[in-house]
PDB file of C-alpha atoms in Angstrom:
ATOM      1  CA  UNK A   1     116.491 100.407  84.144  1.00 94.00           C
ATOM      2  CA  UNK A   2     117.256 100.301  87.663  1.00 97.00           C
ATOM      3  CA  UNK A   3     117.581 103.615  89.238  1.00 97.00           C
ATOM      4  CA  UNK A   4     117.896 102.370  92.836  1.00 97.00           C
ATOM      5  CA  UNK A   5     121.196 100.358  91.699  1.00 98.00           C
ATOM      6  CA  UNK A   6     122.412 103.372  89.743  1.00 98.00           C
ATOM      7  CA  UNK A   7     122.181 106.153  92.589  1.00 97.00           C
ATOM      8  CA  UNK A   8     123.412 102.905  94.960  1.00 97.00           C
ATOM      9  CA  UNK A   9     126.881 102.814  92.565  1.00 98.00           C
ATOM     10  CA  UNK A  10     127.081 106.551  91.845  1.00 97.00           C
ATOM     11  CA  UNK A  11     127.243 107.227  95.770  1.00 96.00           C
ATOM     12  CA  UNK A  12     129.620 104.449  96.497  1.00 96.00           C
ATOM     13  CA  UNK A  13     131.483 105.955  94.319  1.00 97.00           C
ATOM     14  CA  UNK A  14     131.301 110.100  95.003  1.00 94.00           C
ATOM     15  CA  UNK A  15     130.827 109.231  98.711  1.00 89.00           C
ATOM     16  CA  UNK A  16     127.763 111.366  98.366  1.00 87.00           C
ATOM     17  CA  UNK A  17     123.842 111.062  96.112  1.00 86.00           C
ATOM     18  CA  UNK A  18     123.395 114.485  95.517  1.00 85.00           C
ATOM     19  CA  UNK A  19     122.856 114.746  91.329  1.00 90.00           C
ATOM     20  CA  UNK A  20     122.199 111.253  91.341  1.00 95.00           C
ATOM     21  CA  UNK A  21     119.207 110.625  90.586  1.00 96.00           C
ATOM     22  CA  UNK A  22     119.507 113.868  88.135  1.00 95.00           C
ATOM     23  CA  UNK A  23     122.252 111.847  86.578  1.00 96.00           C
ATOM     24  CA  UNK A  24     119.902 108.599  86.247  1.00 97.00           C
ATOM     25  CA  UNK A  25     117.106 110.582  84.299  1.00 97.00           C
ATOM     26  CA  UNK A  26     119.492 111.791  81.932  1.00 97.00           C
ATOM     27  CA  UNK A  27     120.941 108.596  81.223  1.00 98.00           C
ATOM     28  CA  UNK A  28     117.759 106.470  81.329  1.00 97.00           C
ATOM     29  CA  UNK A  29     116.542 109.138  78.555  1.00 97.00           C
ATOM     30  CA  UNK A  30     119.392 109.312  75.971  1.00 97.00           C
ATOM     31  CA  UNK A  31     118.996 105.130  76.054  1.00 96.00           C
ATOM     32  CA  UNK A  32     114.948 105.549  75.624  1.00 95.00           C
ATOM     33  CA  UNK A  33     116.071 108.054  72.104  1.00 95.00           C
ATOM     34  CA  UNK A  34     113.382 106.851  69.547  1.00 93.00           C
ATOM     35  CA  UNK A  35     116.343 106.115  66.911  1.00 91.00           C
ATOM     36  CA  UNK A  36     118.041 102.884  69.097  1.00 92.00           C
ATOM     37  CA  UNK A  37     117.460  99.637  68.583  1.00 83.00           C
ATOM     38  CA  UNK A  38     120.003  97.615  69.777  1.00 83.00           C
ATOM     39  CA  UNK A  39     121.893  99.772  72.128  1.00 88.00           C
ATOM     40  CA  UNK A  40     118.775 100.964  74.960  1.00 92.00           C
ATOM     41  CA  UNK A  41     117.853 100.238  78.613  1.00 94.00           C
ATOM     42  CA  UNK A  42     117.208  96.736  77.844  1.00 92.00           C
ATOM     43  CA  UNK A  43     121.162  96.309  76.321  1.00 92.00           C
ATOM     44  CA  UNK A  44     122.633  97.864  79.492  1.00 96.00           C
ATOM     45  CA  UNK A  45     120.298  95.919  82.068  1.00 96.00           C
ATOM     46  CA  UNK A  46     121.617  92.696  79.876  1.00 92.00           C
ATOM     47  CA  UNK A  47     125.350  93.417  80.443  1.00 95.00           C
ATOM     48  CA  UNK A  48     124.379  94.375  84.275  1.00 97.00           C
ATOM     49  CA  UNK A  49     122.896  90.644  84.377  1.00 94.00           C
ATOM     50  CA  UNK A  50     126.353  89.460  83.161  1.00 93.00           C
ATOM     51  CA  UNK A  51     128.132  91.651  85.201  1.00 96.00           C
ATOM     52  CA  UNK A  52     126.271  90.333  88.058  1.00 96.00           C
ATOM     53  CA  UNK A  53     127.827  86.569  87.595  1.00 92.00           C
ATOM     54  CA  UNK A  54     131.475  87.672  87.721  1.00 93.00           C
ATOM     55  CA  UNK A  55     131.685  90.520  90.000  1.00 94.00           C
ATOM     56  CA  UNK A  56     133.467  89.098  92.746  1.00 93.00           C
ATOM     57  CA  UNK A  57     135.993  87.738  89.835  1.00 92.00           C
ATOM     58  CA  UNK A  58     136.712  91.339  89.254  1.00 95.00           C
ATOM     59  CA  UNK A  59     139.907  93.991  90.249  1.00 94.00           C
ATOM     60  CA  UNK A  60     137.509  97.011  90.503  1.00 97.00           C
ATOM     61  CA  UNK A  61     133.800  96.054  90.131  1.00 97.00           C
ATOM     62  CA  UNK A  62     132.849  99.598  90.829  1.00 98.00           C
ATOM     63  CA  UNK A  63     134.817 100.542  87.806  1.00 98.00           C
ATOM     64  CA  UNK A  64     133.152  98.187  85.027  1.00 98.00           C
ATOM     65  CA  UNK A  65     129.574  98.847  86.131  1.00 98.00           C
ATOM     66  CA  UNK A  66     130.298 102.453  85.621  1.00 98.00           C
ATOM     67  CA  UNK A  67     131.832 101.697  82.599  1.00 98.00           C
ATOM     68  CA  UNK A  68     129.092  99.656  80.989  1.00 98.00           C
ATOM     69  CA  UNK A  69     126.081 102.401  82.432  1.00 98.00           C
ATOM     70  CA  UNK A  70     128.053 104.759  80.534  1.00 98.00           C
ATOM     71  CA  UNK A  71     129.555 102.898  77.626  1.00 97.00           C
ATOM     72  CA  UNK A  72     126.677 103.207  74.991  1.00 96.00           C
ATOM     73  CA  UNK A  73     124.916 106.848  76.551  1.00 97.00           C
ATOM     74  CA  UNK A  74     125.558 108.747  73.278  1.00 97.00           C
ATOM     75  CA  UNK A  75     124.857 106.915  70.206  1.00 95.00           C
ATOM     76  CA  UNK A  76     124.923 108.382  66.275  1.00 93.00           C
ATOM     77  CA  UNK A  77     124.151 105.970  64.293  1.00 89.00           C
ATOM     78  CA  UNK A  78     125.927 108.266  61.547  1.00 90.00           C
ATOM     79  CA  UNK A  79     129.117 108.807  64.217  1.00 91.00           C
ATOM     80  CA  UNK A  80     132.328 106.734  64.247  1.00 91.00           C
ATOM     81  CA  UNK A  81     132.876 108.170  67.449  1.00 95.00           C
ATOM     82  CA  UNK A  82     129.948 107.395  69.807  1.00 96.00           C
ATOM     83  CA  UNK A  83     132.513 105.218  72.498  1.00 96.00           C
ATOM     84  CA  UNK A  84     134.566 108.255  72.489  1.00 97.00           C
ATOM     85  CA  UNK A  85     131.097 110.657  73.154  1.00 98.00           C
ATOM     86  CA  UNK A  86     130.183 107.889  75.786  1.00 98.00           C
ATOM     87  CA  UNK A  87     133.416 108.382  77.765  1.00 98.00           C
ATOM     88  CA  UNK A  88     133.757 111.738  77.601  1.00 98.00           C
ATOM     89  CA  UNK A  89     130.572 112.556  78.965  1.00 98.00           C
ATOM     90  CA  UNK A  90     130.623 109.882  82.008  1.00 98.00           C
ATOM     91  CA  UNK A  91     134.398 111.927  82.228  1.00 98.00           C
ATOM     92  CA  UNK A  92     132.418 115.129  82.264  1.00 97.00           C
ATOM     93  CA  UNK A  93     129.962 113.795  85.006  1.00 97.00           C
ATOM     94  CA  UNK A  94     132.160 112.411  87.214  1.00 97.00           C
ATOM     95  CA  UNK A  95     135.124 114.918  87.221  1.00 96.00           C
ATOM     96  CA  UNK A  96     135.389 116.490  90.545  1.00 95.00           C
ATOM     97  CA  UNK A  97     133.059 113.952  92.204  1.00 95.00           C
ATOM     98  CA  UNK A  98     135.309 110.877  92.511  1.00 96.00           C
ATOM     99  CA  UNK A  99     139.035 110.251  92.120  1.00 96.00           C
ATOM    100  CA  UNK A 100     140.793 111.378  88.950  1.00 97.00           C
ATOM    101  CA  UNK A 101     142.529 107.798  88.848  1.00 97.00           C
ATOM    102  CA  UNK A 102     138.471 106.553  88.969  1.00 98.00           C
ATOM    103  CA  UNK A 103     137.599 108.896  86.077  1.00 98.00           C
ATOM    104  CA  UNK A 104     140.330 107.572  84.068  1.00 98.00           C
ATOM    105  CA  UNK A 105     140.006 103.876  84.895  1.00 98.00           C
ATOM    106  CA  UNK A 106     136.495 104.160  83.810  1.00 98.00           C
ATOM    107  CA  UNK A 107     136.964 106.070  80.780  1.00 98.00           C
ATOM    108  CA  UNK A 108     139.582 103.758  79.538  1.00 97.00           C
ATOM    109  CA  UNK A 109     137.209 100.850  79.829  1.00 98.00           C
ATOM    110  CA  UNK A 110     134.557 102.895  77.872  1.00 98.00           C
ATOM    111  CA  UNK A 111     137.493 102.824  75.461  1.00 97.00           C
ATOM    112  CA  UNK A 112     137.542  99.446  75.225  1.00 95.00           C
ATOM    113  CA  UNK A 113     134.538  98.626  73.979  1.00 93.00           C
ATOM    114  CA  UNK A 114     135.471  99.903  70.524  1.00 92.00           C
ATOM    115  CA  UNK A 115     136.665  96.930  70.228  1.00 86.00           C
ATOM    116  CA  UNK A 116     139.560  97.583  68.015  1.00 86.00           C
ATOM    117  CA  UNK A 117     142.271  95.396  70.048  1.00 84.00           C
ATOM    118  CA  UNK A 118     142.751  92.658  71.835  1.00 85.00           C
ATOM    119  CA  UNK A 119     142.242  93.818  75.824  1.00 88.00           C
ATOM    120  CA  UNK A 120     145.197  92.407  78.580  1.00 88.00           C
ATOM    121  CA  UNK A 121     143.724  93.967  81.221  1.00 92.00           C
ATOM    122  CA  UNK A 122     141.118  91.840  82.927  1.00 93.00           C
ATOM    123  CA  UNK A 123     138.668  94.281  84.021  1.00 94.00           C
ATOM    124  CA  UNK A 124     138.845  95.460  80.020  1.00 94.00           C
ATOM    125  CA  UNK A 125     138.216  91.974  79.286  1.00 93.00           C
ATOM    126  CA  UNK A 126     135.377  91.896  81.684  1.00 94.00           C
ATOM    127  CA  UNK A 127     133.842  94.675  80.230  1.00 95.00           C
ATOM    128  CA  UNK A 128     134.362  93.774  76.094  1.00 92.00           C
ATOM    129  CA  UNK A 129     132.947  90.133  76.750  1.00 90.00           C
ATOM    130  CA  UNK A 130     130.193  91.542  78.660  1.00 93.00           C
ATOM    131  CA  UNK A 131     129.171  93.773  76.055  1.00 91.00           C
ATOM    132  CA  UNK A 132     129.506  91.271  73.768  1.00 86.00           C
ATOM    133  CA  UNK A 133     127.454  88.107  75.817  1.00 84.00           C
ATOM    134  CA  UNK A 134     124.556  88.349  73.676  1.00 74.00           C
ATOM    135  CA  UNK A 135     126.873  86.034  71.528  1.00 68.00           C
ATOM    136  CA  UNK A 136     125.983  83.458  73.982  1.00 64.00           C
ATOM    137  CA  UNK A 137     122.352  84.040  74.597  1.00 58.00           C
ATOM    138  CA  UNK A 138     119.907  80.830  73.284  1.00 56.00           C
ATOM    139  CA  UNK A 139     119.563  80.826  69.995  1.00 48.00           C
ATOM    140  CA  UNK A 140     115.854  82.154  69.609  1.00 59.00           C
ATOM    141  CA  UNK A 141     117.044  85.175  71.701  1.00 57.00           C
ATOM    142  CA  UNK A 142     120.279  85.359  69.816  1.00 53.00           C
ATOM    143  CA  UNK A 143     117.931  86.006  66.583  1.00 55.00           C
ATOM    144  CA  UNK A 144     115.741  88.445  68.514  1.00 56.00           C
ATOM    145  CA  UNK A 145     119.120  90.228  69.329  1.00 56.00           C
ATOM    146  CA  UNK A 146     120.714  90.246  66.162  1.00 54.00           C
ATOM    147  CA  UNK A 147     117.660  91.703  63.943  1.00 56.00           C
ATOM    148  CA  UNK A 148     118.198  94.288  66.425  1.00 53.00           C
ATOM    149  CA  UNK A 149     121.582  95.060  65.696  1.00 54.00           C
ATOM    150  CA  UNK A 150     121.003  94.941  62.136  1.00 49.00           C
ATOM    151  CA  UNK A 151     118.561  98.276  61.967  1.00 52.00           C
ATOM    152  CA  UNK A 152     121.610  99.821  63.043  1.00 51.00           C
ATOM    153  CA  UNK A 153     122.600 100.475  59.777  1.00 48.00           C
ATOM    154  CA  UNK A 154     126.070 102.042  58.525  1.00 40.00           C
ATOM    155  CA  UNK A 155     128.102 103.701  60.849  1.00 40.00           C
ATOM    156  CA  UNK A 156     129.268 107.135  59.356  1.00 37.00           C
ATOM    157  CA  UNK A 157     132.913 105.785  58.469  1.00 37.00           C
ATOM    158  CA  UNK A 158     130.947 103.321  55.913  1.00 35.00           C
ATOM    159  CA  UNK A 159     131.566 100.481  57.788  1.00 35.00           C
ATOM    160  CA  UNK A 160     128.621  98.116  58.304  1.00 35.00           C
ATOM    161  CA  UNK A 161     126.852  98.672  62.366  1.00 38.00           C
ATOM    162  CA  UNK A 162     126.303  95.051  62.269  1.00 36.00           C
ATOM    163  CA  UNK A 163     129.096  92.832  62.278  1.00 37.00           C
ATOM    164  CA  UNK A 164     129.703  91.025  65.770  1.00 40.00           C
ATOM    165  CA  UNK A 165     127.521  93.555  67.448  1.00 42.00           C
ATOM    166  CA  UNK A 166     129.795  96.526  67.034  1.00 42.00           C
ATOM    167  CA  UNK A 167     130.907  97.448  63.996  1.00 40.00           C
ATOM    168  CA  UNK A 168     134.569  97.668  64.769  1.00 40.00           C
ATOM    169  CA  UNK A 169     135.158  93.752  65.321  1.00 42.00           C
ATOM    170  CA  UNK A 170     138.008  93.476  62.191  1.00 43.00           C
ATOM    171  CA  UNK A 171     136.898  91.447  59.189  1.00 41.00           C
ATOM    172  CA  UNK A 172     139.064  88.846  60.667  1.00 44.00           C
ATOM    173  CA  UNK A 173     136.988  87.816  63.838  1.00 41.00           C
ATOM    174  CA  UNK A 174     136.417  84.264  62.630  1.00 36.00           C
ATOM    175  CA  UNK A 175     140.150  83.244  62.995  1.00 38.00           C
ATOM    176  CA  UNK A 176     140.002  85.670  65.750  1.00 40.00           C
ATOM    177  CA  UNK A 177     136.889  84.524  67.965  1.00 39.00           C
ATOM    178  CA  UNK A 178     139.133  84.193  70.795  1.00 40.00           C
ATOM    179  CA  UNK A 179     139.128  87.513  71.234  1.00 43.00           C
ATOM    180  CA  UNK A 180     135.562  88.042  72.791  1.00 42.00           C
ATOM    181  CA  UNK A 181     135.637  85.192  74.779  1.00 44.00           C
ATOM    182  CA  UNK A 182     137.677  85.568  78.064  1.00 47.00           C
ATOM    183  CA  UNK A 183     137.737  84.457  81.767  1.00 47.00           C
ATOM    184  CA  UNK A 184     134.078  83.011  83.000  1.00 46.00           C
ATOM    185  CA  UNK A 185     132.297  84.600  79.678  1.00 54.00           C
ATOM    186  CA  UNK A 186     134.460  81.245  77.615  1.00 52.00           C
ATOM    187  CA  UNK A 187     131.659  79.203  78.324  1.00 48.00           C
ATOM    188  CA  UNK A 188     128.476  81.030  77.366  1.00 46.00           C
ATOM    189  CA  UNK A 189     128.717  79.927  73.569  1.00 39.00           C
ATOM    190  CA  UNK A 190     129.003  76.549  74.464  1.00 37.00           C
ATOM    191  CA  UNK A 191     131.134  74.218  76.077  1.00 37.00           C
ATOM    192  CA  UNK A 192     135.055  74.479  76.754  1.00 37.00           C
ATOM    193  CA  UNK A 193     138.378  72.984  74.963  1.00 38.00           C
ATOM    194  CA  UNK A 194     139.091  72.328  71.266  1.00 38.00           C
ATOM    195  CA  UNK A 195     135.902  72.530  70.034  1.00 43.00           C
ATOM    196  CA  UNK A 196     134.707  75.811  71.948  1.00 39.00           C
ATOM    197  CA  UNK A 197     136.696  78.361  69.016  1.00 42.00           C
ATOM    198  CA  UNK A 198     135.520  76.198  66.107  1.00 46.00           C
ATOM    199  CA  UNK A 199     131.429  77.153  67.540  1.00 45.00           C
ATOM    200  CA  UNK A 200     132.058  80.458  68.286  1.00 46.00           C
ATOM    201  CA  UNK A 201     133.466  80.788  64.302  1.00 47.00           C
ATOM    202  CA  UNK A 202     129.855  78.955  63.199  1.00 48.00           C
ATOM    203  CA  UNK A 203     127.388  81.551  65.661  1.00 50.00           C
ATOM    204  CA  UNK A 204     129.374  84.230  64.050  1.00 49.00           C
ATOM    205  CA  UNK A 205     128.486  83.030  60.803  1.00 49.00           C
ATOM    206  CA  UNK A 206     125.552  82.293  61.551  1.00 49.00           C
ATOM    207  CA  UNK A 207     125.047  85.827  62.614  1.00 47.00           C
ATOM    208  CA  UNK A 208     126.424  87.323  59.731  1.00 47.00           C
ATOM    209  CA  UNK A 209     124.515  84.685  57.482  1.00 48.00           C
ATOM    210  CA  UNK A 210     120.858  85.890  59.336  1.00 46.00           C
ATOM    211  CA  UNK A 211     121.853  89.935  58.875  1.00 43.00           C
ATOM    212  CA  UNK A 212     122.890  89.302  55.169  1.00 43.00           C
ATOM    213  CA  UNK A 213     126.735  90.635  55.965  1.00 42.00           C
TER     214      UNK A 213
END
């Protein structure tokens, strides 16, 4: 993980470093916990790729690269609520060091990536296809990804930690594929217009087939 782009964002943002590169450590250790596999350093500096392509597409690119540095910092695999965790401890961080209406934005887009609706808001868009791209990735490193995501396990509301990366996606995502796929992120599966929904529903399956879900 990057620290120079972290402290780079986190001063942008406070108008000052100081507990920057504190901040950083902490961070860069809870993804490094020996009990991740799918959501580490190597997730975040994924979605930072992605982020990286759209940016200047974005309302508030400050905002979403916060969000997805802090959207997957506490993680139980036992806990139904790690978004929730992840947000209120950016919210704790940042309070008092950048504008409440900052804190918020950013902790609502944390929100988001529970995945539970279907984001209007284009910067929540941004940040729920992001952290979902690895749907697009080629297919050997769509594999790699995916056996990752399934030592996840059972989240601790019983509901598998596998299905379409977080384990929130409803049951319904194949009629629903349009969901995750938004803005410049609709071409990553494959290709555009009739056809594009109809290959998203087969990688999903596919997916699903290859983590026995």
């Amino acid at each position: 993980m990057d620290q120079d782009r972290f402290v780079a964002l986190w001063s942008r943002c406070c108008g000052r470093r100081d507990s920057a590169d504190a901040l950083f450590m902490g961070i860069e250790d809870s993804y490094s916990e020996p009990h991740r596999h799918y959501h580490t350093g190597a997730h975040i500096e994924h979605c930072l790729r992605q982020f990286d392509r759209a940016r200047d597409s974005m309302e508030d690119a400050n905002a979403i690269e916060l969000a997805l540095w802090f959207h997957d910092v506490e993680y139980d695999p036992q806990s139904p609520n790690n978004e929730q965790e992840s947000a209120e401890r950016f919210r704790r961080s940042a309070t008092g060091m950048m504008s409440d209406d900052l804190v918020e934005q950013v902790y609502r887009l944390i929100m988001a990536t529970i995945h539970d609706y279907a984001p209007q808001v284009p910067d929540e868009q941004y940040v729920v296809d992001i952290d979902l791209s690895s749907f697009g990735l080629p297919w050997n490193e769509f594999v790699i990804d995916s056996r990752k995501v399934s030592k996840k396990g059972v989240s601790g509301n019983g509901r598998s930690g596998v299905c379409a990366k977080k384990h929130r996606i409803p049951a319904d995502a194949f009629g629903q594929a349009e969901r995750v796929l938004h803005g410049v992120f609709q071409g990553t599966i494959g290709g555009t217009g009739e056809g594009q929904h109809a290959k998203t529903d087969r990688t999903i399956a596919k997916f699903l087939q290859l983590t026995n879900r």
